[in-house]
Coordinates of C-alpha atoms and ligand atoms in Angstrom, one line a residue:
Chain A
M1 CA 0.0 0.0 0.0
I2 CA 1.2 3.4 -0.9
Q3 CA 0.6 5.9 1.8
D4 CA -1.2 9.1 0.9
D5 CA 1.7 11.3 2.0
L6 CA 4.1 9.2 -0.1
V7 CA 2.3 9.9 -3.4
P8 CA 4.6 12.1 -5.3
Q9 CA 3.4 15.6 -6.0
H10 CA 1.9 15.9 -9.5
R11 CA 3.9 18.1 -11.9
K12 CA 2.2 20.6 -14.1
L13 CA 1.8 19.4 -17.6
V14 CA 1.5 22.3 -19.9
S15 CA 3.2 22.8 -23.2
S16 CA 3.8 26.5 -24.1
Y17 CA 2.9 27.6 -27.6
T18 CA 5.3 29.3 -30.0
L19 CA 4.3 32.8 -31.2
V20 CA 3.1 31.4 -34.6
D21 CA 1.0 28.8 -32.7
R22 CA -0.5 31.5 -30.5
I23 CA -1.4 33.8 -33.4
F24 CA -2.9 30.9 -35.3
R25 CA -4.9 29.9 -32.3
R26 CA -6.3 33.4 -31.9
V27 CA -7.3 33.6 -35.5
I28 CA -9.2 30.3 -35.5
T29 CA -10.7 30.9 -32.1
T30 CA -12.1 34.2 -33.4
G31 CA -13.4 32.5 -36.5
G32 CA -15.0 29.7 -34.5
L33 CA -16.6 32.1 -32.0
F34 CA -17.8 34.4 -34.8
S35 CA -19.9 31.7 -36.4
L36 CA -21.3 30.8 -33.0
V37 CA -22.2 34.4 -32.4
I38 CA -23.9 34.7 -35.8
L39 CA -25.9 31.5 -35.1
G40 CA -26.9 32.9 -31.7
L41 CA -27.9 36.2 -33.1
I42 CA -30.2 34.6 -35.7
G43 CA -31.8 32.5 -33.0
A44 CA -32.1 35.5 -30.7
F45 CA -33.6 37.7 -33.5
L46 CA -36.2 35.1 -34.4
L47 CA -37.1 34.6 -30.7
Y48 CA -37.4 38.3 -30.2
R49 CA -39.6 38.8 -33.2
G50 CA -41.7 35.7 -32.6
F51 CA -41.9 35.8 -28.8
E52 CA -45.4 37.3 -28.7
I53 CA -46.7 34.4 -30.7
F54 CA -45.3 31.8 -28.3
S55 CA -46.8 33.7 -25.3
D56 CA -50.2 34.0 -27.1
F57 CA -50.5 30.4 -28.3
G58 CA -48.1 28.5 -26.2
F59 CA -47.6 24.9 -27.3
S60 CA -50.6 24.9 -29.5
F61 CA -48.6 27.0 -32.0
I62 CA -46.6 23.9 -32.7
T63 CA -49.4 21.4 -32.5
G64 CA -52.3 23.4 -34.0
E65 CA -53.4 22.8 -37.6
V66 CA -55.3 26.0 -38.3
W67 CA -53.7 29.0 -39.8
N68 CA -56.3 31.8 -39.7
I69 CA -55.4 35.4 -39.1
G70 CA -59.1 36.3 -38.4
D71 CA -59.8 40.0 -38.4
P72 CA -56.7 41.8 -39.5
M73 CA -57.5 44.6 -37.1
D74 CA -58.0 42.3 -34.1
T75 CA -55.1 40.0 -33.3
S76 CA -57.1 38.2 -30.7
T77 CA -59.3 36.6 -33.4
A78 CA -56.3 34.9 -35.0
V79 CA -55.7 31.2 -34.6
L80 CA -52.2 30.2 -35.8
G81 CA -50.6 26.8 -35.6
I82 CA -47.9 25.2 -37.7
G83 CA -48.7 21.6 -36.7
A84 CA -49.7 20.5 -40.2
M85 CA -46.6 22.2 -41.7
L86 CA -44.2 20.8 -39.2
M87 CA -45.7 17.3 -39.7
G88 CA -45.4 17.9 -43.5
S89 CA -41.8 18.9 -43.2
V90 CA -41.1 15.7 -41.2
I91 CA -43.0 13.5 -43.7
T92 CA -41.4 14.8 -46.8
S93 CA -38.0 14.7 -45.3
V94 CA -38.5 11.2 -44.1
I95 CA -39.6 10.1 -47.5
A96 CA -36.6 11.8 -49.0
I97 CA -34.2 10.1 -46.6
V98 CA -35.8 6.7 -47.0
I99 CA -35.3 6.9 -50.7
A100 CA -32.0 8.8 -50.7
V101 CA -30.0 6.7 -48.2
P102 CA -30.2 3.3 -50.0
C103 CA -29.5 5.0 -53.3
A104 CA -26.6 6.9 -51.8
I105 CA -25.2 3.6 -50.3
A106 CA -25.5 1.9 -53.7
V107 CA -23.9 4.7 -55.6
A108 CA -21.1 5.2 -53.1
L109 CA -20.3 1.5 -53.0
F110 CA -20.4 1.3 -56.8
I111 CA -18.1 4.3 -57.1
E112 CA -15.6 3.1 -54.5
Y113 CA -15.5 -0.6 -55.1
Y114 CA -16.9 -1.5 -58.5
S115 CA -16.7 1.3 -61.0
P116 CA -13.8 1.5 -63.5
K117 CA -11.7 4.6 -62.9
R118 CA -13.0 6.5 -65.9
L119 CA -16.6 6.1 -64.8
R120 CA -15.7 7.0 -61.3
L121 CA -14.4 10.4 -62.3
I122 CA -17.5 11.0 -64.4
L123 CA -19.9 9.9 -61.7
T124 CA -18.2 12.0 -59.1
A125 CA -18.3 15.1 -61.4
V126 CA -22.0 14.5 -62.1
L127 CA -22.8 14.2 -58.4
D128 CA -21.0 17.4 -57.6
L129 CA -22.9 19.1 -60.5
V130 CA -26.2 17.9 -59.2
A131 CA -25.3 19.2 -55.7
A132 CA -24.7 22.6 -57.3
I133 CA -28.1 22.9 -59.1
P134 CA -30.1 25.7 -57.6
S135 CA -33.2 24.4 -55.8
V136 CA -35.6 26.5 -57.9
I137 CA -34.4 24.6 -61.0
F138 CA -35.1 21.4 -59.1
G139 CA -38.6 22.8 -58.3
I140 CA -39.5 23.7 -61.9
W141 CA -38.2 20.4 -63.2
G142 CA -40.1 18.6 -60.5
Y143 CA -43.3 20.3 -61.4
A144 CA -42.9 20.0 -65.1
V145 CA -41.3 16.6 -65.5
L146 CA -41.4 14.6 -62.3
L147 CA -45.0 15.4 -61.4
P148 CA -46.7 13.5 -64.3
I149 CA -44.4 10.5 -63.7
I150 CA -45.1 10.4 -60.0
E151 CA -48.8 10.8 -60.7
D152 CA -48.6 7.8 -63.0
W153 CA -47.0 5.8 -60.3
S154 CA -49.2 7.0 -57.5
V155 CA -52.4 5.7 -59.1
P156 CA -51.5 2.0 -59.2
L157 CA -49.7 2.3 -55.9
E158 CA -52.8 3.6 -54.3
R159 CA -54.9 0.9 -55.8
W160 CA -52.7 -1.9 -54.5
L161 CA -51.8 -0.4 -51.1
D162 CA -54.8 1.6 -50.1
F163 CA -55.5 -0.8 -47.2
I164 CA -52.5 0.9 -45.6
P165 CA -53.7 4.3 -44.5
I166 CA -50.7 6.3 -45.6
F167 CA -51.2 5.2 -49.2
S168 CA -54.9 5.7 -49.4
V169 CA -56.2 8.8 -51.2
P170 CA -59.9 9.3 -50.4
S171 CA -59.9 12.6 -52.3
G172 CA -58.8 10.9 -55.5
I173 CA -56.6 13.9 -56.2
F174 CA -52.9 13.0 -56.7
G175 CA -50.5 15.5 -58.2
R176 CA -48.6 17.8 -55.9
S177 CA -48.3 15.3 -53.1
P178 CA -45.8 14.8 -50.2
F179 CA -44.6 11.8 -52.2
L180 CA -43.6 14.0 -55.1
A181 CA -41.9 16.5 -52.9
G182 CA -40.2 13.7 -51.0
V183 CA -38.9 12.1 -54.2
L184 CA -37.6 15.5 -55.4
L185 CA -36.0 16.1 -52.1
A186 CA -34.4 12.7 -52.3
L187 CA -32.8 13.6 -55.6
M188 CA -31.5 16.8 -54.1
V189 CA -30.1 15.1 -51.0
I190 CA -28.5 12.1 -52.7
P191 CA -25.3 13.9 -53.7
I192 CA -24.7 15.0 -50.1
V193 CA -25.3 11.6 -48.6
T194 CA -23.3 9.9 -51.3
S195 CA -20.3 12.1 -50.7
V196 CA -20.4 11.4 -47.0
A197 CA -20.9 7.7 -47.7
R198 CA -18.0 7.6 -50.2
E199 CA -15.8 9.3 -47.7
V200 CA -16.5 6.7 -44.9
Y201 CA -16.5 3.7 -47.2
S202 CA -13.2 4.7 -48.7
Q203 CA -11.6 4.5 -45.3
A204 CA -12.7 0.9 -44.6
P205 CA -9.6 -0.9 -43.3
R206 CA -7.7 -2.6 -46.2
D207 CA -6.5 -5.4 -43.9
L208 CA -10.0 -6.5 -43.0
I209 CA -11.1 -6.4 -46.6
D210 CA -8.1 -8.6 -47.4
A211 CA -9.0 -10.9 -44.6
S212 CA -12.5 -11.4 -46.1
Y213 CA -11.0 -12.2 -49.5
A214 CA -8.5 -14.6 -48.0
L215 CA -11.4 -16.4 -46.4
G216 CA -13.0 -17.0 -49.7
G217 CA -15.2 -14.0 -49.6
T218 CA -16.6 -12.4 -52.7
R219 CA -16.3 -8.6 -53.2
W220 CA -19.9 -8.3 -52.1
G221 CA -19.0 -10.5 -49.1
A222 CA -16.2 -8.2 -48.1
I223 CA -18.4 -5.2 -48.5
R224 CA -21.2 -6.6 -46.4
N225 CA -18.8 -8.0 -43.8
V226 CA -16.4 -5.1 -43.5
V227 CA -17.2 -2.0 -45.4
I228 CA -20.9 -1.6 -44.5
P229 CA -20.5 -2.3 -40.7
F230 CA -17.5 0.0 -40.7
G231 CA -19.4 2.8 -42.4
R232 CA -22.6 2.5 -40.4
S233 CA -22.3 5.3 -38.0
G234 CA -20.6 7.6 -40.5
L235 CA -23.5 7.0 -42.8
V236 CA -26.0 7.9 -40.1
G237 CA -24.2 11.2 -39.8
G238 CA -24.5 11.7 -43.6
A239 CA -28.2 10.8 -43.5
M240 CA -28.7 13.4 -40.8
L241 CA -26.9 16.0 -42.9
G242 CA -29.3 15.2 -45.7
L243 CA -32.3 15.4 -43.4
G244 CA -31.2 18.8 -42.3
R245 CA -31.1 19.9 -46.0
A246 CA -34.5 18.3 -46.7
L247 CA -36.1 19.9 -43.7
G248 CA -35.0 23.4 -44.7
E249 CA -35.7 23.1 -48.4
T250 CA -38.1 25.9 -49.5
V251 CA -38.5 26.7 -53.2
A252 CA -38.5 23.1 -54.5
V253 CA -41.2 22.1 -52.0
Y254 CA -43.2 25.3 -52.6
L255 CA -43.4 24.4 -56.3
T256 CA -44.3 20.7 -55.9
L257 CA -46.4 20.5 -52.8
N258 CA -50.0 21.6 -52.2
L259 CA -50.0 23.3 -48.8
V260 CA -53.0 22.3 -46.9
F261 CA -53.5 23.2 -43.2
D262 CA -54.6 19.9 -42.0
I263 CA -52.4 17.3 -40.4
N264 CA -52.6 14.2 -42.6
F265 CA -50.4 11.2 -43.2
R266 CA -51.6 10.4 -46.7
I267 CA -48.4 10.7 -48.8
L268 CA -50.0 10.2 -52.2
G269 CA -52.8 12.8 -52.0
S270 CA -52.4 16.3 -53.2
A271 CA -52.2 17.9 -49.7
G272 CA -49.3 18.4 -47.4
G273 CA -47.1 20.9 -45.8
N274 CA -43.6 22.2 -45.1
V275 CA -42.6 25.0 -42.7
A276 CA -40.1 26.6 -45.0
S277 CA -42.5 26.9 -47.9
L278 CA -45.2 28.1 -45.5
I279 CA -43.0 31.0 -44.6
A280 CA -42.2 31.7 -48.3
T281 CA -45.9 31.5 -49.2
K282 CA -47.2 33.8 -46.5
F283 CA -44.4 36.2 -46.2
G284 CA -45.3 38.6 -49.0
E285 CA -48.7 39.7 -47.9
A286 CA -48.5 39.0 -44.2
T287 CA -50.0 41.3 -41.6
E288 CA -47.7 42.5 -38.9
Y289 CA -49.1 39.9 -36.5
E290 CA -48.8 37.1 -39.0
L291 CA -45.3 38.1 -39.7
K292 CA -44.5 37.5 -36.1
A293 CA -46.0 34.1 -36.4
L294 CA -43.8 33.4 -39.4
M295 CA -40.8 34.4 -37.4
A296 CA -41.9 32.0 -34.7
A297 CA -42.3 29.3 -37.3
G298 CA -38.8 30.1 -38.5
L299 CA -37.5 29.7 -35.0
V300 CA -39.1 26.3 -34.7
L301 CA -37.6 25.2 -38.0
F302 CA -34.2 26.7 -37.1
L303 CA -34.2 24.7 -33.8
V304 CA -35.3 21.5 -35.5
T305 CA -32.6 21.8 -38.2
L306 CA -30.0 22.7 -35.5
L307 CA -31.0 19.7 -33.5
V308 CA -30.7 17.4 -36.5
N309 CA -27.3 18.8 -37.4
F310 CA -26.0 18.5 -33.8
M311 CA -27.2 14.9 -33.7
A312 CA -25.4 14.4 -37.0
S313 CA -22.1 15.8 -35.8
F314 CA -22.5 13.9 -32.5
I315 CA -22.9 10.6 -34.3
V316 CA -20.2 11.3 -36.8
N317 CA -17.8 12.2 -34.0
R318 CA -18.7 9.2 -32.0
S319 CA -18.0 7.0 -35.0
R320 CA -14.6 8.6 -35.3
K321 CA -13.8 7.9 -31.7
I322 CA -14.6 4.2 -32.0
L323 CA -12.2 3.8 -34.9
Chain B
M1 CA 15.9 -21.3 -27.4
D2 CA 15.8 -25.1 -28.0
T3 CA 12.3 -26.4 -27.8
P4 CA 10.9 -29.9 -28.0
N5 CA 9.6 -29.0 -31.5
L6 CA 13.1 -28.3 -32.8
E7 CA 14.2 -31.7 -31.6
T8 CA 11.2 -33.5 -33.1
K9 CA 12.0 -31.9 -36.4
E10 CA 15.6 -32.8 -36.2
V11 CA 14.8 -36.3 -35.3
I12 CA 12.5 -36.6 -38.3
N13 CA 15.0 -34.9 -40.6
S14 CA 17.9 -37.1 -39.5
N15 CA 15.7 -40.1 -39.9
I16 CA 15.5 -39.2 -43.6
Q17 CA 19.2 -39.4 -44.1
M18 CA 19.5 -42.6 -42.2
E19 CA 16.6 -44.7 -43.3
P20 CA 14.7 -43.0 -46.0
T21 CA 12.7 -46.1 -46.9
V22 CA 10.9 -46.1 -43.6
M23 CA 9.4 -42.8 -44.5
N24 CA 7.1 -44.1 -47.2
D25 CA 4.1 -42.4 -45.9
T26 CA 6.1 -39.3 -45.3
T27 CA 8.2 -39.1 -48.4
R28 CA 7.3 -35.5 -48.1
R29 CA 10.3 -35.0 -45.9
N30 CA 12.6 -36.0 -48.7
A31 CA 14.8 -33.2 -49.9
D32 CA 14.3 -34.2 -53.5
N33 CA 10.7 -33.1 -53.2
L34 CA 11.7 -29.5 -53.4
E35 CA 12.5 -29.9 -57.0
A36 CA 10.0 -32.6 -57.7
K37 CA 7.3 -31.5 -60.0
G38 CA 4.5 -33.5 -58.5
E39 CA 0.7 -33.5 -58.7
S40 CA 0.6 -32.9 -55.0
G41 CA 1.0 -29.8 -52.8
L42 CA 1.7 -26.4 -54.2
E43 CA 4.3 -25.5 -56.8
T44 CA 5.4 -22.3 -58.5
R45 CA 7.0 -22.3 -61.9
G46 CA 9.0 -19.2 -62.9
V47 CA 6.7 -16.7 -61.2
H48 CA 7.4 -13.0 -61.5
A49 CA 5.5 -10.1 -59.8
W50 CA 5.2 -6.5 -60.8
F51 CA 3.8 -3.5 -59.0
D52 CA 3.0 -1.3 -62.0
K53 CA 6.5 -0.9 -63.6
H54 CA 8.3 -2.1 -60.5
H55 CA 9.6 -5.7 -61.0
A56 CA 9.4 -6.9 -57.4
L57 CA 10.0 -10.7 -57.9
A58 CA 11.7 -12.6 -60.6
D59 CA 11.6 -16.2 -61.7
V60 CA 10.8 -18.2 -58.5
S61 CA 10.3 -21.9 -58.9
L62 CA 9.5 -23.8 -55.7
H63 CA 7.7 -26.9 -54.7
F64 CA 5.9 -27.1 -51.3
P65 CA 5.3 -30.8 -50.7
E66 CA 2.1 -31.8 -49.1
N67 CA 1.9 -31.7 -45.3
T68 CA 5.2 -29.9 -44.8
V69 CA 6.2 -26.5 -43.4
T70 CA 8.3 -24.3 -45.6
G71 CA 9.9 -21.1 -44.2
L72 CA 10.4 -18.2 -46.5
I73 CA 13.3 -16.1 -45.2
G74 CA 15.2 -13.1 -46.5
P75 CA 15.9 -9.5 -45.8
S76 CA 13.1 -6.9 -45.8
G77 CA 11.8 -5.9 -49.2
C78 CA 13.0 -9.0 -51.0
G79 CA 9.5 -10.0 -52.0
K80 CA 8.5 -12.7 -49.5
S81 CA 5.1 -11.2 -48.9
T82 CA 4.6 -10.6 -52.6
F83 CA 5.4 -14.2 -53.3
L84 CA 3.1 -15.4 -50.6
R85 CA 0.2 -13.3 -51.9
L86 CA 0.8 -14.8 -55.3
L87 CA 0.1 -18.2 -53.9
N88 CA -3.6 -17.5 -53.2
R89 CA -4.1 -14.7 -55.7
M90 CA -4.3 -11.9 -53.2
H91 CA -1.7 -10.1 -55.4
E92 CA -4.4 -9.2 -57.9
F93 CA -6.2 -6.9 -55.5
I94 CA -3.4 -4.4 -55.7
P95 CA -4.1 -1.9 -58.4
K96 CA -1.8 -2.2 -61.4
A97 CA -0.2 -5.4 -60.0
A98 CA 0.9 -8.0 -62.6
M99 CA 2.4 -11.5 -62.5
A100 CA 3.9 -14.1 -64.8
G101 CA 4.5 -17.8 -64.5
Q102 CA 2.4 -20.5 -63.0
V103 CA 1.2 -21.5 -59.6
L104 CA 0.2 -25.1 -59.5
F105 CA -2.1 -26.4 -56.8
E106 CA -2.6 -30.1 -57.0
G107 CA -1.3 -29.9 -60.5
N108 CA -3.7 -27.2 -61.7
D109 CA -2.7 -23.7 -62.5
I110 CA -4.6 -21.4 -60.1
Y111 CA -4.3 -18.5 -62.5
A112 CA -6.0 -20.4 -65.3
D113 CA -9.1 -18.7 -66.7
D114 CA -11.5 -21.4 -65.6
V115 CA -10.3 -21.4 -62.0
N116 CA -12.7 -19.9 -59.5
A117 CA -10.4 -17.7 -57.4
I118 CA -12.9 -17.5 -54.6
D119 CA -13.2 -21.3 -54.1
M120 CA -9.4 -21.6 -54.5
R121 CA -8.8 -19.1 -51.6
R122 CA -11.0 -21.3 -49.4
R123 CA -8.6 -24.1 -49.9
I124 CA -5.5 -22.0 -49.6
G125 CA -5.9 -20.0 -46.4
M126 CA -3.9 -17.0 -45.3
V127 CA -3.0 -15.4 -42.0
F128 CA -1.6 -11.9 -42.1
Q129 CA 1.2 -10.2 -40.3
K130 CA -1.1 -8.0 -38.3
P131 CA -3.8 -9.8 -36.4
N132 CA -7.1 -8.7 -38.1
P133 CA -10.1 -10.2 -36.4
F134 CA -13.4 -8.6 -37.6
P135 CA -14.2 -5.9 -35.0
A136 CA -17.9 -6.1 -35.6
M137 CA -18.0 -9.8 -34.6
N138 CA -17.5 -11.6 -31.4
I139 CA -14.9 -14.4 -30.9
G140 CA -17.2 -17.2 -32.0
E141 CA -18.6 -15.3 -35.0
N142 CA -15.0 -14.5 -36.1
V143 CA -14.2 -18.2 -36.2
V144 CA -17.1 -19.0 -38.5
A145 CA -16.8 -15.8 -40.5
G146 CA -15.3 -17.7 -43.4
L147 CA -18.3 -20.1 -43.4
K148 CA -20.6 -17.1 -43.5
L149 CA -18.7 -15.4 -46.2
S150 CA -18.7 -18.6 -48.3
K151 CA -22.4 -19.2 -47.5
I152 CA -21.4 -22.7 -46.2
K153 CA -24.2 -23.9 -44.0
S154 CA -23.1 -25.6 -40.9
D155 CA -25.5 -27.3 -38.4
N156 CA -22.9 -27.6 -35.7
K157 CA -21.4 -24.2 -35.5
D158 CA -20.5 -24.6 -31.9
E159 CA -18.5 -27.7 -32.6
V160 CA -16.7 -26.0 -35.4
I161 CA -15.9 -23.1 -33.1
E162 CA -14.6 -25.4 -30.4
D163 CA -12.6 -27.6 -32.8
C164 CA -10.9 -24.7 -34.6
L165 CA -10.1 -22.8 -31.4
T166 CA -8.7 -25.9 -29.9
R167 CA -6.5 -26.6 -32.9
A168 CA -5.4 -23.0 -32.9
G169 CA -4.5 -23.5 -29.2
L170 CA -6.9 -20.8 -28.0
W171 CA -9.9 -22.7 -26.7
N172 CA -9.0 -22.9 -23.1
E173 CA -8.3 -19.2 -22.9
V174 CA -11.6 -18.0 -24.5
K175 CA -14.1 -20.8 -24.0
D176 CA -15.9 -18.7 -21.3
R177 CA -16.1 -15.5 -23.4
L178 CA -17.0 -16.5 -26.9
K179 CA -19.4 -13.7 -26.9
S180 CA -16.9 -10.9 -26.3
P181 CA -15.6 -9.0 -29.3
G182 CA -12.6 -10.3 -31.1
G183 CA -10.8 -7.1 -30.5
S184 CA -10.9 -7.6 -26.8
L185 CA -8.2 -10.3 -27.0
S186 CA -4.5 -9.8 -26.7
G187 CA -2.4 -9.5 -29.8
G188 CA -1.2 -13.1 -29.5
Q189 CA -4.7 -14.4 -28.9
Q190 CA -6.0 -12.4 -31.8
Q191 CA -3.4 -14.0 -34.1
R192 CA -4.5 -17.4 -32.9
L193 CA -8.1 -16.4 -33.5
C194 CA -7.1 -15.5 -37.1
I195 CA -5.5 -18.9 -37.5
A196 CA -8.7 -20.6 -36.1
R197 CA -10.7 -18.5 -38.5
S198 CA -8.7 -19.9 -41.4
L199 CA -9.0 -23.4 -40.1
A200 CA -12.8 -23.3 -40.1
L201 CA -12.7 -23.6 -43.9
K202 CA -10.6 -26.7 -43.7
P203 CA -7.9 -25.4 -46.0
D204 CA -5.3 -27.7 -47.6
V205 CA -2.7 -25.0 -47.5
L206 CA -2.1 -22.3 -44.9
L207 CA 0.0 -19.3 -45.8
L208 CA 1.3 -17.3 -42.9
D209 CA 3.0 -13.9 -43.3
E210 CA 5.1 -13.2 -40.3
P211 CA 2.4 -14.4 -38.0
C212 CA 4.4 -13.8 -34.8
S213 CA 6.0 -10.5 -35.6
A214 CA 3.7 -8.7 -33.1
L215 CA 3.7 -11.4 -30.4
D216 CA 5.6 -11.9 -27.2
P217 CA 7.8 -15.0 -26.9
G218 CA 5.2 -17.0 -25.0
S219 CA 2.5 -16.4 -27.6
T220 CA 5.1 -17.0 -30.4
L221 CA 5.8 -20.4 -28.9
R222 CA 2.1 -21.3 -28.7
V223 CA 1.6 -20.3 -32.4
E224 CA 4.7 -22.3 -33.4
E225 CA 3.3 -25.4 -31.6
T226 CA 0.1 -24.8 -33.4
I227 CA 1.9 -24.7 -36.8
V228 CA 3.8 -27.9 -36.1
Q229 CA 0.6 -29.6 -35.2
L230 CA -1.3 -28.3 -38.2
S231 CA 1.4 -29.4 -40.5
E232 CA 0.4 -33.0 -39.9
S233 CA -2.7 -32.4 -42.0
M234 CA -1.9 -29.4 -44.2
T235 CA 0.8 -27.7 -46.2
I236 CA 2.2 -24.6 -44.5
V237 CA 4.2 -21.8 -45.9
I238 CA 5.5 -19.3 -43.4
V239 CA 7.3 -16.0 -43.9
T240 CA 9.5 -15.2 -40.9
H241 CA 12.4 -12.9 -40.0
N242 CA 13.2 -15.0 -37.0
M243 CA 15.9 -17.5 -37.8
Q244 CA 15.2 -19.5 -34.7
Q245 CA 11.6 -19.7 -35.6
A246 CA 12.4 -20.9 -39.1
A247 CA 14.7 -23.6 -37.6
R248 CA 12.0 -24.6 -35.0
V249 CA 9.0 -25.0 -37.3
S250 CA 10.1 -25.5 -40.8
D251 CA 11.0 -28.6 -42.7
Y252 CA 12.3 -26.6 -45.7
C253 CA 13.6 -23.2 -46.1
A254 CA 13.7 -20.9 -49.1
F255 CA 16.0 -17.9 -49.0
F256 CA 15.0 -14.9 -51.0
L257 CA 17.2 -11.9 -51.8
S258 CA 17.0 -8.7 -53.8
D259 CA 20.3 -7.3 -54.7
G260 CA 19.2 -4.0 -56.2
G261 CA 17.0 -5.7 -58.8
P262 CA 13.9 -7.8 -58.3
G263 CA 13.8 -10.2 -55.5
H264 CA 14.6 -13.8 -56.4
L265 CA 15.2 -17.2 -54.9
V266 CA 18.8 -17.8 -53.8
E267 CA 18.4 -21.3 -52.6
A268 CA 15.9 -23.7 -51.1
D269 CA 16.6 -26.9 -49.2
L270 CA 15.9 -28.8 -46.1
T271 CA 16.0 -26.4 -43.2
T272 CA 18.8 -28.3 -41.5
S273 CA 20.9 -28.0 -44.7
I274 CA 20.2 -24.3 -45.0
F275 CA 21.3 -23.7 -41.5
S276 CA 24.2 -26.1 -41.3
N277 CA 25.5 -26.3 -44.8
P278 CA 24.2 -23.7 -47.2
K279 CA 25.4 -23.9 -50.8
D280 CA 25.4 -20.1 -51.3
T281 CA 27.6 -17.9 -49.2
R282 CA 24.9 -15.2 -49.1
T283 CA 22.6 -17.7 -47.4
A284 CA 25.2 -18.5 -44.9
D285 CA 25.8 -14.8 -44.2
Y286 CA 22.1 -14.2 -43.8
V287 CA 21.2 -17.1 -41.5
Q288 CA 24.2 -16.3 -39.4
G289 CA 23.0 -12.7 -39.1
R290 CA 25.9 -11.2 -41.0
F291 CA 23.6 -9.0 -43.1
G292 CA 19.9 -8.3 -43.7
Ligands
ATP401 N1 1.4 -2.6 -52.7 C1 2.6 -2.3 -53.3 N2 2.7 -1.4 -54.2 C2 4.0 -1.2 -54.8 N3 5.1 -1.8 -54.4 C3 5.0 -2.8 -53.5 C4 3.8 -3.1 -52.9 N4 4.0 -4.1 -52.0 C5 5.3 -4.4 -52.0 N5 5.9 -3.6 -53.0 C6 7.3 -3.6 -53.3 O1 7.7 -4.9 -53.6 C7 8.9 -5.3 -53.1 C8 8.7 -6.5 -52.2 O2 7.9 -6.2 -51.1 P1 7.4 -7.3 -50.1 O3 6.4 -6.7 -49.2 O4 7.1 -8.5 -50.8 O5 8.7 -7.5 -49.2 P2 9.0 -8.5 -48.0 O6 10.0 -9.4 -48.4 O7 7.7 -9.1 -47.5 O8 9.5 -7.5 -46.9 P3 9.3 -7.5 -45.4 O9 10.1 -8.5 -44.8 O10 9.7 -6.1 -44.9 O11 7.8 -7.7 -45.1 C9 9.4 -4.1 -52.3 O12 10.3 -3.4 -53.1 C10 8.2 -3.3 -52.1 O13 8.5 -1.9 -52.2
MG402 MG1 6.4 -8.8 -45.8

């Protein structure tokens, strides 16, 4: 047993920085703080402008599905809630992620492990290009080209699956549905998720892949055995990143989704919602009070997106630590 | 560093010289086998290896008789690993790698067009220098990973696990924690786990690339015992930098060297001859630690 008074005194363990190090440290600290400050200011601004709404409606602003400004002269007659829109944001984003993630995994695995070098360069360039297309172009294309296609698919889909509530369309009106918006969002999100997936898959340890081959594994066996488990948590981070993008998408959804203030889960029908496009739709001719409500809606969206991104970086970081 | 294994080997080897006729079921110990072009075991004929433009290995012809241990020795960079990876077609996974010559397994060229490389690798197992158990699997799953990869159905997985771990000399240490991750073992245990993993596929040949380079003397000895035991039923090729190890475990030794140009085979013979009476002075210098 070592006696307490015999434990040697701990020495201080600090390394001193050189001048260059110190300057660099200052610069990057400032930069890092600056972006935090901006983020905080945006949040504070939205809270300040929308605070009245939260105190008037409380939690029902988030859950309510009616958006009625009532008498423009009398704010007490207004009933405002973004429940339907929030739900719609979640539904379209989930559709987008459900479609985008498997596609991104397939594309990333193909690029990293199957494609000839030439094709790999082309595919990577195309994906970068798709990522750079402005969302309004996506919106117009979605409306003009994708809409009829999705409509054609929706009708038989409804016929076969209408015993499952989310696929039934009692109104019989298809068209600008959450499904269309979700598919469009998926296309917009695929490049992001793919690039993250490629990044993690390309780092799969070579020695484990070799071990799979040496055990008589096929290429697909090695991928399933080593690459996919290795990339799992990194991929979750990528999916979250895509989710953040899908949640915040405005114009493309505005053009391809019929905003209806009614919480519903029917993804094929021409009725849905999205917080971001709600703001874009109402912003132009909003009354002063409605404007405040839009700010509040903005704050909710801001927080949701922030949360998703924090979760993403948390998961990505955790996966780094495990390795 | 004398071990019982070394003695066993020497007894067997000296037996050959004294009464070769007694060895009829183990003619494998006969030195002539190194040059014999048989239908059995593994054989290379004039193999070369390139990495892009770099000619790494030139004109190696060697015969590995069935159920023997052959040590590949030589200084770093002389192409031992490259040669080993040619023996089960792992070389082709390196971009721009190329080869020439023939590798005959039971008389058939494994590089022939109609050979299924996947099936062939199941019969020619490999253990790498760095222990590499699959981190996402527990110890038991690691052992049967090859069966899963090959989609081989096995009704008695538990028996396979116990049998392979026992043969790899690991069973007693891990039998109570088969469910813990493979990465939770010590380096030496991990390496034996990797050997057990290869054994599950019942290979005819086992290729080992410096399997003990990361291990302590105790674990090394355990692995060596395992190798000697395994050689009763399979052909083993082992790369090693440890001369005592080569002497302890191998029946034959092949000395590789790269003097500026591509690596090549200097000489191959019974291990006892390589160590006591090498034909080439460079071999003598190397095994006696004068260079490399
Ligand atoms: N993946 C590779 N790409 C390019 N060159 C390689 C590659 N692997 C090996 N080489 C080259 O081939 C030659 C032989 O390498 P090899 O790994 O076979 O040597 P070795 O005898 O196993 O050495 P060591 O004892 O250090 O493991 C070396 O010159 C090496 O630089
Ligand atoms: Mg090597």
